[in-house]
Coordinates of C-alpha atoms in Angstrom, one line a residue:
Chain K
G1 CA 92.8 253.9 173.5
A2 CA 94.5 251.6 176.1
V3 CA 94.9 248.1 174.8
V4 CA 95.6 244.9 176.8
S5 CA 96.6 241.8 175.0
Q6 CA 96.2 238.4 176.4
H7 CA 97.7 235.2 175.0
P8 CA 96.7 232.5 174.3
S9 CA 93.0 233.0 173.8
W10 CA 92.3 229.3 174.1
V11 CA 94.2 226.3 175.4
I12 CA 93.4 222.7 175.9
C13 CA 95.9 220.5 177.7
K14 CA 96.1 217.3 179.7
S15 CA 95.7 217.0 183.4
G16 CA 99.0 217.5 185.2
T17 CA 100.6 220.0 182.8
S18 CA 101.4 223.6 183.5
V19 CA 100.0 226.4 181.5
K20 CA 101.3 229.9 181.1
I21 CA 99.1 232.9 180.2
E22 CA 100.6 236.2 179.2
C23 CA 99.1 239.6 179.7
R24 CA 100.6 242.7 178.0
S25 CA 99.7 246.3 178.0
L26 CA 100.4 247.4 174.5
D27 CA 100.4 251.1 174.5
F28 CA 100.8 252.1 178.1
Q29 CA 102.9 251.2 181.2
A30 CA 101.0 249.3 183.9
T31 CA 102.2 249.3 187.5
T32 CA 99.3 247.1 188.4
M33 CA 97.8 244.2 186.7
F34 CA 95.0 242.0 187.9
W35 CA 94.0 238.4 187.2
Y36 CA 90.4 237.3 187.3
R37 CA 88.7 234.0 186.9
Q38 CA 85.2 233.8 185.5
F39 CA 82.8 230.8 185.5
P40 CA 80.0 230.5 183.0
K41 CA 77.2 233.0 183.6
Q42 CA 79.0 234.5 186.6
S43 CA 80.8 237.6 187.5
L44 CA 84.5 238.2 187.6
M45 CA 86.3 236.8 190.6
L46 CA 89.6 238.6 191.5
M47 CA 92.4 236.1 192.0
A48 CA 95.4 238.3 192.6
T49 CA 96.8 241.8 192.2
S50 CA 100.2 242.0 190.6
N51 CA 102.6 244.9 191.0
E52 CA 105.6 245.3 188.8
G53 CA 108.8 244.1 190.6
S54 CA 107.1 242.8 193.7
K55 CA 105.2 239.7 194.8
A56 CA 101.5 239.4 193.9
T57 CA 98.8 239.8 196.4
Y58 CA 96.4 236.9 196.3
E59 CA 92.8 236.9 197.3
Q60 CA 91.6 234.7 200.1
G61 CA 91.1 231.2 199.0
V62 CA 93.4 231.4 195.9
E63 CA 96.3 229.0 196.1
K64 CA 99.5 231.0 195.4
D65 CA 101.5 227.8 194.7
K66 CA 98.8 226.7 192.1
F67 CA 98.5 230.1 190.4
L68 CA 102.0 231.6 190.0
I69 CA 102.0 235.2 189.0
N70 CA 105.0 237.1 187.7
H71 CA 105.1 240.8 186.8
A72 CA 108.6 241.4 185.6
S73 CA 108.1 244.5 183.6
L74 CA 105.6 247.4 183.3
T75 CA 104.0 245.8 180.2
L76 CA 104.0 242.1 181.0
S77 CA 102.4 239.9 183.6
T78 CA 102.1 236.1 183.5
L79 CA 99.9 233.6 185.2
T80 CA 101.0 230.0 185.3
V81 CA 98.5 227.4 186.3
T82 CA 100.7 224.6 187.7
S83 CA 99.8 220.9 187.6
A84 CA 96.4 221.8 186.1
H85 CA 93.4 219.6 186.8
P86 CA 89.9 219.6 185.3
E87 CA 88.6 221.8 188.1
D88 CA 91.0 224.5 187.0
S89 CA 89.2 224.8 183.7
S90 CA 87.8 228.3 183.4
F91 CA 87.9 231.7 181.6
Y92 CA 90.9 233.7 182.9
I93 CA 91.0 237.4 182.3
C94 CA 93.7 240.0 183.0
S95 CA 93.4 243.7 183.3
A96 CA 95.9 246.6 183.7
R97 CA 96.0 250.1 184.9
K98 CA 98.2 252.9 183.7
V99 CA 101.1 254.1 185.8
Y100 CA 100.5 257.0 188.1
S101 CA 97.2 258.0 186.7
N102 CA 93.5 257.9 187.5
Q103 CA 92.9 255.9 184.4
P104 CA 90.4 253.0 184.5
Q105 CA 91.2 249.3 184.3
H106 CA 91.4 247.9 180.8
F107 CA 90.8 244.2 180.2
G108 CA 92.3 241.6 177.9
D109 CA 90.0 239.3 175.9
G110 CA 90.5 236.4 178.2
T111 CA 92.0 232.9 178.0
R112 CA 89.7 229.9 177.9
L113 CA 91.5 227.0 179.6
S114 CA 90.2 223.5 179.3
I115 CA 91.9 220.7 181.2
L116 CA 91.2 217.2 180.0
Chain T
G1 CA 84.6 245.2 202.3
E2 CA 82.6 246.6 199.5
N3 CA 79.5 244.8 198.2
V4 CA 77.9 245.6 194.9
E5 CA 74.4 244.4 194.0
Q6 CA 73.1 244.6 190.5
H7 CA 69.5 244.3 189.1
P8 CA 68.0 242.9 187.1
S9 CA 70.0 239.7 186.2
T10 CA 68.3 239.5 182.8
L11 CA 66.6 242.2 180.8
S12 CA 64.8 242.0 177.4
V13 CA 64.1 245.2 175.6
Q14 CA 62.4 245.9 172.2
E15 CA 64.8 247.5 169.7
G16 CA 64.6 251.2 170.0
D17 CA 63.4 251.3 173.5
S18 CA 65.5 252.2 176.6
A19 CA 67.2 249.9 179.0
V20 CA 68.1 250.7 182.6
I21 CA 70.3 248.6 184.9
K22 CA 70.7 249.5 188.6
C23 CA 73.5 248.9 191.1
T24 CA 73.8 249.6 194.8
Y25 CA 77.0 249.7 196.8
S26 CA 77.7 249.4 200.5
D27 CA 81.0 251.3 201.1
S28 CA 80.4 255.0 201.4
A29 CA 84.1 255.6 200.6
S30 CA 83.7 254.3 197.1
N31 CA 84.2 257.1 194.6
Y32 CA 84.6 255.5 191.2
F33 CA 82.0 253.6 189.3
P34 CA 82.7 252.0 185.9
W35 CA 80.4 250.0 183.7
Y36 CA 81.6 247.2 181.5
K37 CA 80.1 245.4 178.6
Q38 CA 81.1 241.8 178.0
E39 CA 80.3 240.0 174.8
L40 CA 80.4 236.3 174.5
G41 CA 83.9 234.8 174.7
K42 CA 85.5 238.2 175.3
G43 CA 86.9 240.3 178.1
P44 CA 84.9 243.2 179.6
Q45 CA 85.1 246.5 177.8
L46 CA 84.7 249.8 179.6
I47 CA 81.7 251.7 178.2
I48 CA 81.3 254.6 180.7
D49 CA 82.4 255.5 184.2
I50 CA 81.6 258.2 186.7
R51 CA 83.3 259.6 189.7
S52 CA 81.7 260.6 192.9
N53 CA 82.1 264.4 192.3
V54 CA 79.4 264.3 189.5
G55 CA 75.9 263.1 189.5
E56 CA 75.5 262.2 185.8
K57 CA 77.6 261.5 182.8
K58 CA 76.5 260.9 179.2
D59 CA 78.2 259.6 176.1
Q60 CA 75.9 259.4 173.1
R61 CA 73.2 256.8 173.8
I62 CA 74.7 255.8 177.1
A63 CA 74.4 257.6 180.4
V64 CA 75.2 256.9 184.0
T65 CA 73.6 258.5 187.1
L66 CA 75.0 258.4 190.6
N67 CA 73.1 259.0 193.9
K68 CA 75.8 259.1 196.6
T69 CA 73.3 259.6 199.4
A70 CA 71.4 256.4 198.5
K71 CA 74.5 254.7 197.3
H72 CA 73.2 253.6 194.0
F73 CA 74.1 254.2 190.4
S74 CA 72.4 253.3 187.1
L75 CA 73.2 252.7 183.5
H76 CA 70.8 254.0 180.9
I77 CA 70.9 253.0 177.3
T78 CA 68.6 254.8 174.9
E79 CA 67.5 253.8 171.4
T80 CA 68.8 250.3 171.9
Q81 CA 70.2 248.3 169.0
P82 CA 70.8 244.6 168.5
E83 CA 74.5 245.1 169.0
D84 CA 73.8 246.3 172.6
S85 CA 72.9 242.7 173.5
A86 CA 75.6 241.6 175.9
V87 CA 76.3 241.1 179.6
Y88 CA 76.8 244.4 181.5
F89 CA 78.7 244.6 184.8
C90 CA 78.8 247.6 187.2
A91 CA 81.7 248.0 189.6
A92 CA 82.9 250.2 192.4
R93 CA 86.2 251.2 193.8
N94 CA 87.3 253.6 196.6
F95 CA 90.2 256.0 196.5
G96 CA 93.5 254.3 197.4
N97 CA 92.2 250.8 196.7
E98 CA 93.3 249.3 193.5
K99 CA 90.6 246.6 193.4
L100 CA 87.3 246.8 191.6
T101 CA 84.3 245.1 193.2
F102 CA 81.9 243.9 190.5
G103 CA 78.2 243.4 190.4
T104 CA 76.7 240.1 189.4
G105 CA 76.0 241.1 185.8
T106 CA 72.9 241.8 183.7
R107 CA 72.3 239.9 180.5
L108 CA 70.7 242.4 178.1
T109 CA 68.9 241.1 175.1
I110 CA 67.6 243.5 172.4
I111 CA 64.6 242.0 170.5
P112 CA 64.6 243.1 166.9

């Protein structure tokens, strides 16, 4: 079945540093990838929709300069949390959909980001 | 935009019994309804989905029903097992819109 790989699974870093999270579709090509943020015991909050070769579309209230998204190929999207602060600590999850199909979204296993 | 409500927020079921989780949606243009299971520390995993041209779909112990008129859909898990314990999310999407709108989640606990 469709597999989405996310790396790293867990990262701890100091306040002020930038952190990059990778999302790869391993066995299919994804025109569209999505980035979500999830707080403890809450639902998934869509941050942005990323289309290969074009700029990401951010949801209202999400700072595009804080959360940089790049979708350079049909199998890779990256989320960079710039100048991270403790309030950016969260569980970040990506998902992907197959090119030109009616296939569902498949999710990665998430990245737990802790900013000290 | 679409709004999806999910009930109950927590559900405890004796092992072997059935569990039912219900969702309602607001956008009549929505035509795709997946259900995801999320285990602790992991991403959501698709367990079953249904499109608006059918009223019911079954996969072994899991079934989903859809009532388009009432704009609600439900997840049914029969013969529950301890490994069914997780958080379950419903979602909705309409044709031409890439985004899924998620429900608030149901924490299902199977009591051995």
